[in-house]
Short mmCIF file of C-alpha atoms in Angstrom, two decimals:
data_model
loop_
_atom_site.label_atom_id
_atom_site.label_comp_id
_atom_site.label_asym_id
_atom_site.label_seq_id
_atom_site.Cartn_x
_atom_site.Cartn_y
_atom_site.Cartn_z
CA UNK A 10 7.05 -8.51 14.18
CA UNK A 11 6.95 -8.04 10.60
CA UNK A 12 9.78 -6.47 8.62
CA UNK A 13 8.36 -4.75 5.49
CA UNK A 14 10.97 -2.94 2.66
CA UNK A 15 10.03 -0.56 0.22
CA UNK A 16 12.59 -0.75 -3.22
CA UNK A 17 13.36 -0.01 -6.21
CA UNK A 18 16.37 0.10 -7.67
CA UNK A 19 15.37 3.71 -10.13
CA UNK A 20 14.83 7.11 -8.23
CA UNK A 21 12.33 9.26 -7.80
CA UNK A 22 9.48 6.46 -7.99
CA UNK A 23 8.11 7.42 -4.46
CA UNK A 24 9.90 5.10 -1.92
CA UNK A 25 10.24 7.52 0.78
CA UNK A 26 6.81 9.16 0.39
CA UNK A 27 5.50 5.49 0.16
CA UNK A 28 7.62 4.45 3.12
CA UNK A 29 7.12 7.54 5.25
CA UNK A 30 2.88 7.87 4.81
CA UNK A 31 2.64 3.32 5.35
CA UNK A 32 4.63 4.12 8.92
CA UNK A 33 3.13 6.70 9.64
CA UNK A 34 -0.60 5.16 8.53
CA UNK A 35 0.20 1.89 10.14
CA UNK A 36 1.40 4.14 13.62
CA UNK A 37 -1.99 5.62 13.23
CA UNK A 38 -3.94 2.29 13.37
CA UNK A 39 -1.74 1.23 16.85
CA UNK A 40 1.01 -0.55 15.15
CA UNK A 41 4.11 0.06 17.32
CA UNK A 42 6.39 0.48 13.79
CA UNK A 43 9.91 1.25 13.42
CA UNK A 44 10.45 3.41 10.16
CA UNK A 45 14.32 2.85 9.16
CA UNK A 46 16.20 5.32 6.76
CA UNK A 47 18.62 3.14 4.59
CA UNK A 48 19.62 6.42 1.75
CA UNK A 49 22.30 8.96 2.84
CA UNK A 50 20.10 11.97 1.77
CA UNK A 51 18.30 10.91 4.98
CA UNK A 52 14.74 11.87 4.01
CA UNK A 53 12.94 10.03 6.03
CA UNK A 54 13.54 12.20 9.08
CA UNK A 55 13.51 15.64 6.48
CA UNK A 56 9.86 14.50 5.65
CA UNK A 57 8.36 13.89 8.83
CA UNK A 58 9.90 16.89 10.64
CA UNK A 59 13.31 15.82 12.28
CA UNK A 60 16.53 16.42 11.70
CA UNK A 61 18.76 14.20 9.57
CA UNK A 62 21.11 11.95 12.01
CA UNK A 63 23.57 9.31 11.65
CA UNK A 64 21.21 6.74 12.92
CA UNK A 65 22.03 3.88 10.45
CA UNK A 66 25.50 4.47 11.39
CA UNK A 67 25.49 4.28 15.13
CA UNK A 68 23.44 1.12 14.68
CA UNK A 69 26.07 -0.95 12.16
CA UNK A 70 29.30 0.91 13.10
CA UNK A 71 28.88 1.66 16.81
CA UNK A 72 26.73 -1.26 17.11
CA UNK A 73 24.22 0.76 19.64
CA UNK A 74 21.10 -0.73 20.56
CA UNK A 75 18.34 0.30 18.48
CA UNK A 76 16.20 1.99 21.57
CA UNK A 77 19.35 4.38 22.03
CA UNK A 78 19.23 5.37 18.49
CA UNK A 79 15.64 5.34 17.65
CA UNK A 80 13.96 9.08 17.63
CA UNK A 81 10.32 8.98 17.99
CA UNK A 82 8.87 11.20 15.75
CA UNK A 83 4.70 10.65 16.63
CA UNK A 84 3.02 8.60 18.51
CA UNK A 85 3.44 5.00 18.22
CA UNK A 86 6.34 5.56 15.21
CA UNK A 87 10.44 6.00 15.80
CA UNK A 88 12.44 6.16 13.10
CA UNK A 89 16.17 5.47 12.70
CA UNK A 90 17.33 8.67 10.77
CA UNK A 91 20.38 8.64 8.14
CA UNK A 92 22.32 10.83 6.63
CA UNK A 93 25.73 10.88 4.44
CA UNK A 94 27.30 8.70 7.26
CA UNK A 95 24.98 5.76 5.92
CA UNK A 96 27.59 5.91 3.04
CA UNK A 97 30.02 5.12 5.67
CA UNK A 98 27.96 2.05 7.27
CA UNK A 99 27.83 0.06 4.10
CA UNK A 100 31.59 -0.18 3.77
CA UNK A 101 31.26 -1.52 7.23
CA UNK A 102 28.77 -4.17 6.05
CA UNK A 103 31.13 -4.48 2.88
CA UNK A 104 33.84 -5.79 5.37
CA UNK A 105 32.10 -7.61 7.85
CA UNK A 106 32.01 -11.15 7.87
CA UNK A 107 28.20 -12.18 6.86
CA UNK A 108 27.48 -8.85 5.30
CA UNK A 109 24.31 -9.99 3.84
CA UNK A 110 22.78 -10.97 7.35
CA UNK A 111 24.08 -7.47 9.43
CA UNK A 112 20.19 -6.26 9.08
CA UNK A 113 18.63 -9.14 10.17
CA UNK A 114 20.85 -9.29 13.47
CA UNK A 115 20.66 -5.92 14.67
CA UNK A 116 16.57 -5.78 14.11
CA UNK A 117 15.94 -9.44 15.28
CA UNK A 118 15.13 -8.15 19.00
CA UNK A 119 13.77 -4.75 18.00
CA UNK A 120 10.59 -4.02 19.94
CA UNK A 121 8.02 -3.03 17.13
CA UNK A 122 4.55 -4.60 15.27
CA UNK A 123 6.28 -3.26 12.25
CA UNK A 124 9.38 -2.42 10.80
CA UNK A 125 9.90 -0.32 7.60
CA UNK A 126 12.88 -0.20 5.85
CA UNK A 127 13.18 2.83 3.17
CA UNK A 128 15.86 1.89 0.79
CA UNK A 129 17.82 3.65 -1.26
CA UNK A 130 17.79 3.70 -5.06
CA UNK A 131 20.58 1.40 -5.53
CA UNK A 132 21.60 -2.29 -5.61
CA UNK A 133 24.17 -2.71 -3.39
CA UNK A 134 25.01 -5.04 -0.18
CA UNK A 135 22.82 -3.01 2.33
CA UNK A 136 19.42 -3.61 0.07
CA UNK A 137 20.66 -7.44 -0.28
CA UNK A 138 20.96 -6.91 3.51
CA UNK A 139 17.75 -5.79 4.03
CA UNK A 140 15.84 -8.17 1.72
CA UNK A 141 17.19 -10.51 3.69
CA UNK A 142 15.98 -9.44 7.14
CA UNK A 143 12.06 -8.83 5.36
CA UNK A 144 9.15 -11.02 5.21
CA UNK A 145 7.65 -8.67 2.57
CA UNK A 146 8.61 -6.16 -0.29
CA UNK A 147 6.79 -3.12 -1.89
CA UNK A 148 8.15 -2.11 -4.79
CA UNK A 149 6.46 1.45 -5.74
CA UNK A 150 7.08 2.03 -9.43
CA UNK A 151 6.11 5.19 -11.75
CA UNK A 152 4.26 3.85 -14.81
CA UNK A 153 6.88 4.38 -17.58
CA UNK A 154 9.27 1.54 -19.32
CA UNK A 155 12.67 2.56 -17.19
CA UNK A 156 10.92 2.73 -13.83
CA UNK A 157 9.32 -0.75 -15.00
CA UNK A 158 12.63 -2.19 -15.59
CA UNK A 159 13.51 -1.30 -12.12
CA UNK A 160 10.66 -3.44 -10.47
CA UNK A 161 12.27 -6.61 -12.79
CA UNK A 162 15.71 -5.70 -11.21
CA UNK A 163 14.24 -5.33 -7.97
CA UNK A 164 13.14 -8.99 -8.61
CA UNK A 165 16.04 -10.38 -9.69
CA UNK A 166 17.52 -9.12 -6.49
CA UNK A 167 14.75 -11.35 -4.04
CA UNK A 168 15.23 -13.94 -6.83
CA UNK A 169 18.51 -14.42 -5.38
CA UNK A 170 17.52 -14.29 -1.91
CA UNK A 171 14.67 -16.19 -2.29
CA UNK A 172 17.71 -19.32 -3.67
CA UNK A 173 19.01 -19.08 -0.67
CA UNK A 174 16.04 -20.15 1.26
CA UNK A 175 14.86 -17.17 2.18
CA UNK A 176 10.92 -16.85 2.39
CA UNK A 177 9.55 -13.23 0.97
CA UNK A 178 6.55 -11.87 -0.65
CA UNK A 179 6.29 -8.99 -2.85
CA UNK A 180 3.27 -5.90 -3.78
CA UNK A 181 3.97 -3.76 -6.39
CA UNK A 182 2.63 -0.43 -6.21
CA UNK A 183 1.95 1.75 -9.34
CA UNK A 184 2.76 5.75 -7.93
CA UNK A 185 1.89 8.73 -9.91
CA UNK A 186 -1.08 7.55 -11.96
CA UNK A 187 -1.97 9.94 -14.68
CA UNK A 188 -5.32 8.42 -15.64
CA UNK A 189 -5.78 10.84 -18.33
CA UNK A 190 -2.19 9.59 -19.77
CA UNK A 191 -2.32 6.82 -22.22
CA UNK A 192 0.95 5.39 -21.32
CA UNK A 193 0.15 5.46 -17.84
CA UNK A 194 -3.06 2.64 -18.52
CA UNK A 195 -0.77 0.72 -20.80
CA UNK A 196 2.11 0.40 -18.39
CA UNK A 197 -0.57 -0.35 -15.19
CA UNK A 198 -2.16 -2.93 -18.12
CA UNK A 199 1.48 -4.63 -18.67
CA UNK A 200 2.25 -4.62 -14.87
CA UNK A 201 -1.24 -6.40 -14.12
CA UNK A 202 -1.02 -9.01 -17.27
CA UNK A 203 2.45 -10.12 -15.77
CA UNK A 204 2.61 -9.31 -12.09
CA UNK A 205 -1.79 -10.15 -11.54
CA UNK A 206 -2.37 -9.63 -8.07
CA UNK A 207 0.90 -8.60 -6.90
CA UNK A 208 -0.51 -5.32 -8.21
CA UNK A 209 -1.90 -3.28 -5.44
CA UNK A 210 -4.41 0.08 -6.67
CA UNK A 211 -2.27 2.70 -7.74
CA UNK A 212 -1.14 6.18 -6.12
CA UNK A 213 -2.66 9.25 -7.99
CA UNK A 214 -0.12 11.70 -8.91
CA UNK A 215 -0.71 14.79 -6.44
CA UNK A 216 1.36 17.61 -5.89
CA UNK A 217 0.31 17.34 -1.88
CA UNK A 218 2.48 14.72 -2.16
CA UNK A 219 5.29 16.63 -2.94
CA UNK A 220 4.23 19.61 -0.67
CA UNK A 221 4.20 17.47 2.65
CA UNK A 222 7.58 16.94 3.02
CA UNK A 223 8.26 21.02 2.42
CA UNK A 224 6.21 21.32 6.01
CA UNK A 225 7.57 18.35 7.97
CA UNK A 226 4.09 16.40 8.05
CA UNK A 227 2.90 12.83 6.57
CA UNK A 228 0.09 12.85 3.75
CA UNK A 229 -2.61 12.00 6.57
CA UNK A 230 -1.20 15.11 8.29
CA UNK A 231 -0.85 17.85 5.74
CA UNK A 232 -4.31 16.65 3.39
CA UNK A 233 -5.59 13.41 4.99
CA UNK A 234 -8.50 13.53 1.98
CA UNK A 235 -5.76 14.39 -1.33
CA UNK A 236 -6.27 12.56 -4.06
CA UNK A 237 -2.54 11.21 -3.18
CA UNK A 238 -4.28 9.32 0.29
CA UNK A 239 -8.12 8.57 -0.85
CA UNK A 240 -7.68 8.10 -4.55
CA UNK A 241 -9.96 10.12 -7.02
CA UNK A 242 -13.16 9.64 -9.05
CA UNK A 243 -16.42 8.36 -7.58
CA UNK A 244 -14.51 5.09 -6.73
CA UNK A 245 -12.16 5.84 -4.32
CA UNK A 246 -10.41 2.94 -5.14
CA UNK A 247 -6.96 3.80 -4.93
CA UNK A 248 -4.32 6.11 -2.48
CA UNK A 249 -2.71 5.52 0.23
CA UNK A 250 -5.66 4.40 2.51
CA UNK A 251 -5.95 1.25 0.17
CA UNK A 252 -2.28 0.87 0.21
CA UNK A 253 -2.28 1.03 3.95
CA UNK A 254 -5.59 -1.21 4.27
CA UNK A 255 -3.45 -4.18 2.45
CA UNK A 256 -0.61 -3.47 4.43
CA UNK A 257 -2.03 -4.38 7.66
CA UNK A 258 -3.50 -7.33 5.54
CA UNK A 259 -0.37 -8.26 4.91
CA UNK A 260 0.72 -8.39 8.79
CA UNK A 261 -2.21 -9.94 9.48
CA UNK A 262 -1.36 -12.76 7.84
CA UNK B 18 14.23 -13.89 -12.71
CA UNK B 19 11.32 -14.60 -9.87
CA UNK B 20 10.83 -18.22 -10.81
CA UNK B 21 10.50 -18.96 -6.80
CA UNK B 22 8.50 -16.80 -5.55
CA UNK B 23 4.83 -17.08 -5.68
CA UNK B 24 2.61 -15.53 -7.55
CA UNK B 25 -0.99 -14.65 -7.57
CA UNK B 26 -3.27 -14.80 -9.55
CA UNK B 27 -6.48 -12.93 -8.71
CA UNK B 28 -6.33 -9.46 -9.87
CA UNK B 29 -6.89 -6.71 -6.99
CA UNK B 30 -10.83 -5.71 -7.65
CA UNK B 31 -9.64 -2.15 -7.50
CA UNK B 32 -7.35 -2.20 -9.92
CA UNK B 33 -9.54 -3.97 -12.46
CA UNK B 34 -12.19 -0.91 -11.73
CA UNK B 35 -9.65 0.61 -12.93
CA UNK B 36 -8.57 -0.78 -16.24
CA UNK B 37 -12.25 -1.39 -16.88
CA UNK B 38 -12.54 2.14 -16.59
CA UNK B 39 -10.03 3.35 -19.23
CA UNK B 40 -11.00 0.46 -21.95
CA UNK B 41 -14.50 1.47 -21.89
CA UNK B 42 -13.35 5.05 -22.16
CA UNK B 43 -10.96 3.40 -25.48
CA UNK B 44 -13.84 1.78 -26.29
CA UNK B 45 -16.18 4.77 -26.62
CA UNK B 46 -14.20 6.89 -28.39
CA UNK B 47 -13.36 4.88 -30.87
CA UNK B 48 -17.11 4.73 -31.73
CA UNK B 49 -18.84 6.84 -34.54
CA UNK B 50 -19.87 10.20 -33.32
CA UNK B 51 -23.54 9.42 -33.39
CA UNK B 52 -22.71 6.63 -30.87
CA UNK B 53 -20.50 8.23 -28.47
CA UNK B 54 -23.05 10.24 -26.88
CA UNK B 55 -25.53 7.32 -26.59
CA UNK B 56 -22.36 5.33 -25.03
CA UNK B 57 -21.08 7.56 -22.87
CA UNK B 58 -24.97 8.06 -21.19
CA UNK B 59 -24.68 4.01 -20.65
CA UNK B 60 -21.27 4.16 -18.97
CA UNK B 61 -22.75 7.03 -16.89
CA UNK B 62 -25.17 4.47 -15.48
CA UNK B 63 -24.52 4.60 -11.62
CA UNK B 64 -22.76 1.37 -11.04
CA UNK B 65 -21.04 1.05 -7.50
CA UNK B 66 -18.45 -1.09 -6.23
CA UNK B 67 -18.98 -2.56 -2.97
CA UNK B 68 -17.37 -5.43 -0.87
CA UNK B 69 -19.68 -7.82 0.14
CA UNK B 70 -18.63 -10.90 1.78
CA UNK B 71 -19.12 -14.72 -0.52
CA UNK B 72 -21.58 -15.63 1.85
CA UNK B 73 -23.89 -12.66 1.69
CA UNK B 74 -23.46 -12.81 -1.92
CA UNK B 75 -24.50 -16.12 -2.83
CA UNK B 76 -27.49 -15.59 -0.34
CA UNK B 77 -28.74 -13.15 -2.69
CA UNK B 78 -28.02 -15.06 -5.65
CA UNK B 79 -30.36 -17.41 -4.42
CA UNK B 80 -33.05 -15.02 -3.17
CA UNK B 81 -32.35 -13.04 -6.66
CA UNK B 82 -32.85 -16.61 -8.51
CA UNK B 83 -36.25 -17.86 -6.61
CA UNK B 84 -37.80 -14.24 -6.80
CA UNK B 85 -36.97 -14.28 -10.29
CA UNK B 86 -35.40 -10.67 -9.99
CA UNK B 87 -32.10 -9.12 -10.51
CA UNK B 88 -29.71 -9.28 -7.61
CA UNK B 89 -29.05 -5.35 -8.69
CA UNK B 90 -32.68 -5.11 -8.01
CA UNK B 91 -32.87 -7.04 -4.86
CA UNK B 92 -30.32 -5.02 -3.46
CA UNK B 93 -31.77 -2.03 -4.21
CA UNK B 94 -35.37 -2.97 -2.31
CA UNK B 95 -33.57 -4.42 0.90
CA UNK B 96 -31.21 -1.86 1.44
CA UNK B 97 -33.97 0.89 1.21
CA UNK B 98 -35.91 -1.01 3.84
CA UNK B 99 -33.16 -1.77 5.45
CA UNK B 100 -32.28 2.49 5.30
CA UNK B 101 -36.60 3.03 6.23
CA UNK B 102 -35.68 0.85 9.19
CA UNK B 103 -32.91 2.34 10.33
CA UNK B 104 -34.35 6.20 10.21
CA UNK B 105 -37.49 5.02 12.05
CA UNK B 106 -34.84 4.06 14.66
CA UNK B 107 -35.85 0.66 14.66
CA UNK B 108 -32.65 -0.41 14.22
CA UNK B 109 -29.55 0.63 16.47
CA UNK B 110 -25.92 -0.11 14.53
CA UNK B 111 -24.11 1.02 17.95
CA UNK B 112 -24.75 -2.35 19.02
CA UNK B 113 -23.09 -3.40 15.74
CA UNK B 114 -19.79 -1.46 15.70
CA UNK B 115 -16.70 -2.86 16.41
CA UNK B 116 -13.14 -1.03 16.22
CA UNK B 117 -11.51 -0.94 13.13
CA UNK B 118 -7.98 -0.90 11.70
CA UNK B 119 -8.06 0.44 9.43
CA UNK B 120 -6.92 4.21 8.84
CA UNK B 121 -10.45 5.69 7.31
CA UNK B 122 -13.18 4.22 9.48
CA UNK B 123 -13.11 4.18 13.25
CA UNK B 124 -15.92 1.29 13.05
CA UNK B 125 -16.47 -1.58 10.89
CA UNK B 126 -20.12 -3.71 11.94
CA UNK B 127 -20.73 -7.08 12.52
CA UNK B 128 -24.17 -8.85 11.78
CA UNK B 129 -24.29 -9.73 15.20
CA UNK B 130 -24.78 -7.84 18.25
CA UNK B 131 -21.87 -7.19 20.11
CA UNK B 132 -21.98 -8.40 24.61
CA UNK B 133 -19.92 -5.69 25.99
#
């Protein structure tokens, strides 16, 4: 099993779509995955059709077993839904005695190819938590200098885990690309000339992205050929079928 | 900051279509008007992308090299026969297809036949 989180510290970079289309795309492909919903505006279940739940909650505060909370949402993909209660759960992890390691225990015996951990937009003991319990971290970023700044904090963050012995690797993955934007190509540039191959092909900005969610359904759902899943141009080099293509690379290995 | 984790170094070939993409386009406008026409005809030059694997590539280096042609041009001559072949029925990919995982193709093909 391979436990996969999607962060970044600044909001509104495209975690949950990011987190939300990979589970479902990786479901799609016959990877039993496990799509977990670690922000208390509980999105995860909003965009895929189901109704917010304190899923997260049951899991670190009632401590029940992960097939009693799991809701399956399509075929071969549950997800463990939050909502405002998730606020709740971290003061539990705050208080408990190996805080950092809660995630880790309570998915160690889940039955799933894949896990996916959507994380809220914050730096707190849950995301230390959960970089913890992952083998690998996608860190979607919009192409401007604050978003930027997140992926570096983001870093930092598995920087730290990484001291303590911990064994992770790391995509970044540029999200609303604006080829006609200038700022857009010199952001991607400065994210290539430092990050090099941690630098997976971008996400086109696409307003099916942001229409999806609205009807309940996944981007291979609601406009499996958008710009958003295929990428644009002649090329087709980029979109969320590349994204998921290095995904399953990375499980693969 | 990251100093322990690992980092790569190869750059993703999709993303470097990519950046090649918008210099040439910062390239070509920052050429005289008389040029930019000229230019942009060049760039329009169909150019594809296409993952072949090392192997197959050096193979055709080689061929490319001893037939004293481009590999562009090589490429260009076997797949057509290879596309002649294939519309004459002569050759059957069925035989060839294996399942894929990946999301946008249900096969991928191997070069050789499959038993079952």
């Amino acid at each position: 099993m391979k436990i996969i989180t999607i962060a970044n510290q600044k909001g509104g970079v495209g975690k949950t779509t990011s987190a939300v289309t990979l589970a479902h795309g990786l479901a799609m492909t016959e990877h039993r995955t496990l799509l977990v919903d670690l922000d208390p505006q509980g999105h995860v279940a909003f965009a895929l059709g189901a109704e917010k739940a304190p899923g997260l909650y049951r899991l670190i505060v009632d401590e029940d077993p992960i097939d009693q909370v799991a809701v399956q949402a399509r075929e071969n993909l549950d997800i463990i839904p939050g909502d405002k209660r998730t606020e709740k759960a971290k003061r539990t992890v705050v208080i408990s005695n190996f805080p950092t390691e809660i995630l880790s225990r309570i998915l160690k015996h889940a039955d799933y190819d894949v896990v996916i951990l959507d994380m809220a937009p914050s730096l707190d003991v849950l995301h230390v938590s959960a970089l913890m319990a992952s083998d690998w971290v996608i860190i979607p970023t919009k192409l401007d200098a604050m978003a930027v700044d997140g992926v570096n904090e983001v870093l930092r963050s598995m920087g730290e885990v990484v001291e303590r012995g911990h064994r992770l690797g790391y995509s970044i993955l540029p999200t609303f690309f604006d080829r006609t934007t200038r700022e857009t190509i010199v952001q991607l540039q400065a994210l290539v000339d430092t990050f090099k191959g941690r630098v997976w092909p971008p996400i086109p900005q696409d307003t099916h992205a942001r229409e999806a969610p609205a009807y309940g359904k996944s981007l291979w759902e609601y406009c499996s050929k958008s710009p958003a899943v295929m990428g644009y141009g002649t090329s087709l080099v980029a979109g969320y079928a590349s994204t998921l293509k290095r995904t399953v690379e990375v499980i693969c290995e | 900051m990251s100093n322990n984790l690992n980092r790569r170094s190869a750059i993703d070939p999709a993303v470097a279509d990519i950046l090649a993409g918008a210099e040439r386009k910062k390239r070509i406008a920052s050429l005289p008007k008389a040029e930019r026409a000229k230019a942009r005809k060049e760039a329009a030059r169909h150019k594809v992308g296409l993952d072949l694997p090392p192997d197959l590539h050096e193979t055709l280096r080689q061929i490319a090299g001893k037939e004293q042609v481009s590999i562009s041009s090589l490429v260009s001559f076997l797949t057509n026969r290879g596309i002649e072949d294939y519309k004459a029925g002569k050759i059957e990919l069925y035989t060839y297809k294996r399942l894929s995982r990946c999301a946008r193709f249900e096969y991928v093909l191997t070069f050789a036949p499959n038993d079952d």
